[in-house]
Tab-separated table of C-alpha atoms in Angstrom:
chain	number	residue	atom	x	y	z
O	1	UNK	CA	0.000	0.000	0.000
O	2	UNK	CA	1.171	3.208	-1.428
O	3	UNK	CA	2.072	6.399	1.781
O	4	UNK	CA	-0.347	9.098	1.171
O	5	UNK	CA	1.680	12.214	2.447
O	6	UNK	CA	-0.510	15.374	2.216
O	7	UNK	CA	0.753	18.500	1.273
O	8	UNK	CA	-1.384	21.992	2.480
O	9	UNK	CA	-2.020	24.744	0.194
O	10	UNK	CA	-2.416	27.873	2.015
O	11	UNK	CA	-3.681	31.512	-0.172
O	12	UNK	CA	-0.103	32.346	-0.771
O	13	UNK	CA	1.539	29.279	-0.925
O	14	UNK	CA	4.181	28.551	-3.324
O	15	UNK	CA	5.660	25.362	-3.735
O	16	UNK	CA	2.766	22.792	-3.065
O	17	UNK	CA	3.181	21.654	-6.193
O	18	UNK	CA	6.925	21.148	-6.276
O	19	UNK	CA	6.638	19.184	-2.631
O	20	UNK	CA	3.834	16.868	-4.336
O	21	UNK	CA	6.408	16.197	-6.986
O	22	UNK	CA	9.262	15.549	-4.803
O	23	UNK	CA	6.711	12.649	-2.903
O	24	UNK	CA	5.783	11.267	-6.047
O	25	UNK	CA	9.304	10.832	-7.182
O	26	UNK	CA	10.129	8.817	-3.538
O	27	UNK	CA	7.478	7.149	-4.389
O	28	UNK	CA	4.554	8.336	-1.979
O	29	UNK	CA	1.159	9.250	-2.746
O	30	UNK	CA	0.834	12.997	-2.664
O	31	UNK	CA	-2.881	13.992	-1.643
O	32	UNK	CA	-3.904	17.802	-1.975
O	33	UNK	CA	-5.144	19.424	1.333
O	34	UNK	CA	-6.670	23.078	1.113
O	35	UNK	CA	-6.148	25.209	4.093
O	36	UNK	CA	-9.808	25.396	5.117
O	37	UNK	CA	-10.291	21.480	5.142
O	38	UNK	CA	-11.561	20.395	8.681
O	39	UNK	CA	-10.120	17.098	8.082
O	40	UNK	CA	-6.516	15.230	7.010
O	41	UNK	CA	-7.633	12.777	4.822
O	42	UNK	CA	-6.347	9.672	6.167
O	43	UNK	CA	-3.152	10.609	5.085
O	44	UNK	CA	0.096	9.110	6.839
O	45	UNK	CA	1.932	12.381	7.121
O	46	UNK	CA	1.518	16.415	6.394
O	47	UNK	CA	3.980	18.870	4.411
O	48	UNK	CA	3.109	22.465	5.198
O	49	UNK	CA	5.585	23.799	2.032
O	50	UNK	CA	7.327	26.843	1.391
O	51	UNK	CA	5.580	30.154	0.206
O	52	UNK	CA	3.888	33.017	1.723
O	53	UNK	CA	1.082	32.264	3.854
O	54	UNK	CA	-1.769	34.879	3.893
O	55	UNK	CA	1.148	37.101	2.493
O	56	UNK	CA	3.092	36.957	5.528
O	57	UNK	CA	0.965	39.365	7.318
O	58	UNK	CA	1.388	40.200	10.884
O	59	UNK	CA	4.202	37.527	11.069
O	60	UNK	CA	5.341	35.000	9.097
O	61	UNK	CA	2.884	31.918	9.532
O	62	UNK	CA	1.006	33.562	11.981
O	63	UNK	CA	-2.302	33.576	10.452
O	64	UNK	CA	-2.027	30.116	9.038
O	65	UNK	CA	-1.634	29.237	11.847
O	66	UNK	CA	-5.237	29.603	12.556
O	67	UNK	CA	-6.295	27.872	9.298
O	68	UNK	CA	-9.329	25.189	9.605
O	69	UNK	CA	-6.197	22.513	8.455
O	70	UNK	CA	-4.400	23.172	11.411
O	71	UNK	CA	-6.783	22.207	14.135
O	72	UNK	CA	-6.790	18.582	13.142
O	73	UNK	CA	-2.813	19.012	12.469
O	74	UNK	CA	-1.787	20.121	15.584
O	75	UNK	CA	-3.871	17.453	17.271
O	76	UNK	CA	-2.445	14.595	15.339
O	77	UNK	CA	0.607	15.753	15.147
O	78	UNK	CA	0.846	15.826	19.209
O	79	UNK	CA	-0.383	12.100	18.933
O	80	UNK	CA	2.402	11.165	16.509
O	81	UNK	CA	1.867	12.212	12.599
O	82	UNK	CA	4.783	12.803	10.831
O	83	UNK	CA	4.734	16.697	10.032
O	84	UNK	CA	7.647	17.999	7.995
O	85	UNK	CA	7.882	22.109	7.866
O	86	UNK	CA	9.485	23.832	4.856
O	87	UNK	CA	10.189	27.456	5.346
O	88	UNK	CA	7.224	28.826	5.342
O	89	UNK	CA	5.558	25.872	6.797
O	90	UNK	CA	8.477	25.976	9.664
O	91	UNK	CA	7.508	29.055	10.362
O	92	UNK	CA	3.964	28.062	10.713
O	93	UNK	CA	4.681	25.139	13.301
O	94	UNK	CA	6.548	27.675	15.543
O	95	UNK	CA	3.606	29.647	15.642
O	96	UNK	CA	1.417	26.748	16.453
O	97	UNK	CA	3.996	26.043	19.678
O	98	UNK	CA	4.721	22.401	18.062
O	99	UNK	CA	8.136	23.591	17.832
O	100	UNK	CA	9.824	25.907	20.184
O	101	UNK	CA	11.498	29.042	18.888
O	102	UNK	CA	10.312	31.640	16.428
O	103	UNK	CA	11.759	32.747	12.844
O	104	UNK	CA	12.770	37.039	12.712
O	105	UNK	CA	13.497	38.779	9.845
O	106	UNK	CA	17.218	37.870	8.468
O	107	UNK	CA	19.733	40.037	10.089
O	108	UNK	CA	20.905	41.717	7.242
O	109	UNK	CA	17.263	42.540	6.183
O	110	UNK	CA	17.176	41.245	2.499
O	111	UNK	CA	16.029	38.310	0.937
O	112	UNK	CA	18.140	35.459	0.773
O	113	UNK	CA	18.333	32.989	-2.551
O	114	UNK	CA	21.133	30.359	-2.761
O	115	UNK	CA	22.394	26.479	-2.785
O	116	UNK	CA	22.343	26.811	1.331
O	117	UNK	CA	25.623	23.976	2.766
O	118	UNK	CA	24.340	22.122	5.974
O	119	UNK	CA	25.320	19.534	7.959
O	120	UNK	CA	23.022	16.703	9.281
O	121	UNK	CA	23.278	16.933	13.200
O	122	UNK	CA	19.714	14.032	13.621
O	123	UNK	CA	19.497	11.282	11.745
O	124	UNK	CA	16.947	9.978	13.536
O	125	UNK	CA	13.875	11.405	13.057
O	126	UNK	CA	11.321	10.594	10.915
O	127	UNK	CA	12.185	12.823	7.946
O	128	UNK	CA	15.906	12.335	8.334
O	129	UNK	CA	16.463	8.483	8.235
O	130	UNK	CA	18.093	7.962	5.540
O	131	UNK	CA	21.194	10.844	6.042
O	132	UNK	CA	23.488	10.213	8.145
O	133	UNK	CA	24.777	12.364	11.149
O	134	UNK	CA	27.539	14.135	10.351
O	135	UNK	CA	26.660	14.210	6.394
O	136	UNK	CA	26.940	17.224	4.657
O	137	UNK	CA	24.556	18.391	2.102
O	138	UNK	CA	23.227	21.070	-0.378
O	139	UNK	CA	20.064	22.675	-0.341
O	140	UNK	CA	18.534	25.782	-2.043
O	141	UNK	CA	17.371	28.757	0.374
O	142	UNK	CA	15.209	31.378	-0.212
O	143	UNK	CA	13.819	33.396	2.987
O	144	UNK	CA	13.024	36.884	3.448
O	145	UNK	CA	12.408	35.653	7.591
O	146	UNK	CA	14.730	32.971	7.881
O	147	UNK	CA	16.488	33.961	11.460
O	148	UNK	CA	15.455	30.862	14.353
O	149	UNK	CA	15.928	32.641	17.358
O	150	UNK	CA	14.891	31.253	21.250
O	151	UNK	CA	15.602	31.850	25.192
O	152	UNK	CA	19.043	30.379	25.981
O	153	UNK	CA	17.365	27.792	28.345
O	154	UNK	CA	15.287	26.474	24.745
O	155	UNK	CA	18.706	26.553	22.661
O	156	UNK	CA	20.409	24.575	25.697
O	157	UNK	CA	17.822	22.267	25.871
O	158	UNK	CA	17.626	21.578	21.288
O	159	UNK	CA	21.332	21.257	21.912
O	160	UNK	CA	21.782	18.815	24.600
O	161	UNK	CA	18.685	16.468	23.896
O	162	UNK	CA	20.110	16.484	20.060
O	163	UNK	CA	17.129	18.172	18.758
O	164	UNK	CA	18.682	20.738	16.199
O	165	UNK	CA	18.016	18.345	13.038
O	166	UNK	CA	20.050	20.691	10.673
O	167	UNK	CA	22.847	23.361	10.677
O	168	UNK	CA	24.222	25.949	8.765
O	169	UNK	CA	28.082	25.852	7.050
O	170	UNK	CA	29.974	27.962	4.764
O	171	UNK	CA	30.484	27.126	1.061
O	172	UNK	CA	32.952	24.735	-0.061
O	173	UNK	CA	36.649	25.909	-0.349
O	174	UNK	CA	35.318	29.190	1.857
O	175	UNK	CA	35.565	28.869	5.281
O	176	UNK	CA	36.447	32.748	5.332
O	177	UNK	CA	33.035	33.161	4.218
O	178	UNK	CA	29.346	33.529	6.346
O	179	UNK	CA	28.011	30.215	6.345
O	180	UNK	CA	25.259	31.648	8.386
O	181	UNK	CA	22.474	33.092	5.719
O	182	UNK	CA	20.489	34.897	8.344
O	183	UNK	CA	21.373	34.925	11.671
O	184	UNK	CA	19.899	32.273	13.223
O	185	UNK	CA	21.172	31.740	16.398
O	186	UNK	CA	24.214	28.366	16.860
O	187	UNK	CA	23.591	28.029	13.130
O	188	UNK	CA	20.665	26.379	13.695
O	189	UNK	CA	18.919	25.595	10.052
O	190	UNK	CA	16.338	22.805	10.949
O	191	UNK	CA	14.962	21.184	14.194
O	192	UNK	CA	12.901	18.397	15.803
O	193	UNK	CA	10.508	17.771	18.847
O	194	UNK	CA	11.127	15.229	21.357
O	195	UNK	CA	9.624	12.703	19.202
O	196	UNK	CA	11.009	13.202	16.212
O	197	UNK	CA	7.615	12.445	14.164
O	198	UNK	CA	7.716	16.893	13.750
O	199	UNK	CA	11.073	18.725	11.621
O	200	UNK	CA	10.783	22.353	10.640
O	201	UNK	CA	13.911	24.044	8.138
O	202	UNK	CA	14.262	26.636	6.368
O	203	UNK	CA	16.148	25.248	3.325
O	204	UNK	CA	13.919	23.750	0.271
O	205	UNK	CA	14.669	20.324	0.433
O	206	UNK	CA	11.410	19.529	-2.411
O	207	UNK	CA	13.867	21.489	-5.157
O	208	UNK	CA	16.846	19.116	-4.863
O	209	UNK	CA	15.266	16.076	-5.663
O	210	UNK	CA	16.440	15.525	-9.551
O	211	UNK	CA	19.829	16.259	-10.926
O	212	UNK	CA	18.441	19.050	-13.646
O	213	UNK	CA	17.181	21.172	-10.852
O	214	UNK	CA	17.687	23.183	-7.763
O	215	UNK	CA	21.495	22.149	-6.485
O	216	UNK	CA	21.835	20.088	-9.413
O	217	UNK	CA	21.827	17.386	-6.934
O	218	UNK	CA	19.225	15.054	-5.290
O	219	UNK	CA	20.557	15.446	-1.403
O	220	UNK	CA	16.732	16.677	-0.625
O	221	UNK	CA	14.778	13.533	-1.593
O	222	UNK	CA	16.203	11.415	1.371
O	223	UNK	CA	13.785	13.512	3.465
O	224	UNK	CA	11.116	11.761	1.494
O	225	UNK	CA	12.467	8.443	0.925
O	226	UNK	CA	12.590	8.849	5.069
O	227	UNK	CA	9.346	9.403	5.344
O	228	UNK	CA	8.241	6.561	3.773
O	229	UNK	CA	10.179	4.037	4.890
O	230	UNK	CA	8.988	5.513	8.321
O	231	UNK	CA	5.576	4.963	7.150
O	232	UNK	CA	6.323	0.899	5.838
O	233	UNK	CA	8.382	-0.255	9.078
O	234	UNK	CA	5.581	1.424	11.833
């Protein structure tokens, strides 16, 4: 039987489409879920993609976060479904408090748009299973509100429990160079609950998923391959 991962379309999303694509190619099911659905489906897991959520108004993510979707979504996701957040959509499960932190502006106030170098600090979770820790990889960025910022006590307690999934480097052959795009506090470009079924990052893992595209490389389709392998062994 064929994962059914859903992907949610809010009004200003932008790369629903390119996230279905990327599930397909793993070889999931993607299923189509509108923001003002008052149910999930069925589906297995939920991508909230990339984009501009009511146009970023107020904050980022901060009125999707209210969405008809997300009631269902936050409950489920507390109980265990797999929830992968994509810029945008990380942004979104801050404000929804299933991930701790918030995203700022970028420090140097512009909009960002680059192959983004990380390094895979979890391996473990759900959406991460088939890197390995330590691996570094290349994924396109594009953020306007990119910067992960949280109390010292929350950063203590991502670091020590191994929750920061993802972090920031500087390009190949320059190490003279900012690795960090935006500011984000201990380089911190992805992270995970206690559980590991929830991962929010910045970096656009859906366009790096076919060699003619994005990095030019496919390091972003072993978040989806993850997934459902995930889904097959539970």
């Amino acid at each position: 039987m064929t994962a059914r991962i859903g992907v949610v379309t809010f009004p200003g999303s932008l790369d629903d489409r390119d996230t279905q694509r990327a599930i397909r190619l793993a070889g999931g099911e993607p299923v189509a879920l509108w923001h003002k659905d008052k149910d999930l489906k069925q589906v297995d897991a939920v991508v909230l993609c990339g984009g501009f959520s009511y146009g970023d108004y107020l904050r980022a993510g901060a009125i999707a976060r209210f969405s008809p979707v997300m009631e269902p979504l936050i409950e489920q996701a507390k109980a265990g479904l797999p929830v992968l957040g994509i810029c945008n959509g990380f942004q979104i499960l801050t404000e929804a408090h299933l991930l701790p932190g918030a995203m700022l502006g970028n420090d140097h106030l512009h909009f960002i748009c680059r192959d983004q170098k990380l390094r895979v600090e979890n391996a473990e979770t759900a959406w991460t299973s088939d890197y390995t820790a330590g691996q570094e990889i290349h994924i396109p960025l594009k953020n306007m509100d990119g910067r992960y910022v949280a109390d010292r006590y929350t950063l203590d307690k991502l670091e020590a429990e191994g929750r920061v999934a993802f972090r920031y480097l500087a390009p190949d052959g320059a190490a003279d160079e900012r690795g960090n795009p935006n500011g984000s506090l201990n380089d911190i470009a992805g992270i995970t609950n206690e559980a590991g079924n929830i991962v929010g990052l910045m970096p656009h893992p859906e366009h790096a998923v076919e060699p003619l595209i994005g990095t030019g490389r496919t390091d972003g389709l072993p978040f989806f391959t993850s997934i459902l392998k995930k889904l097959v062994t539970a």
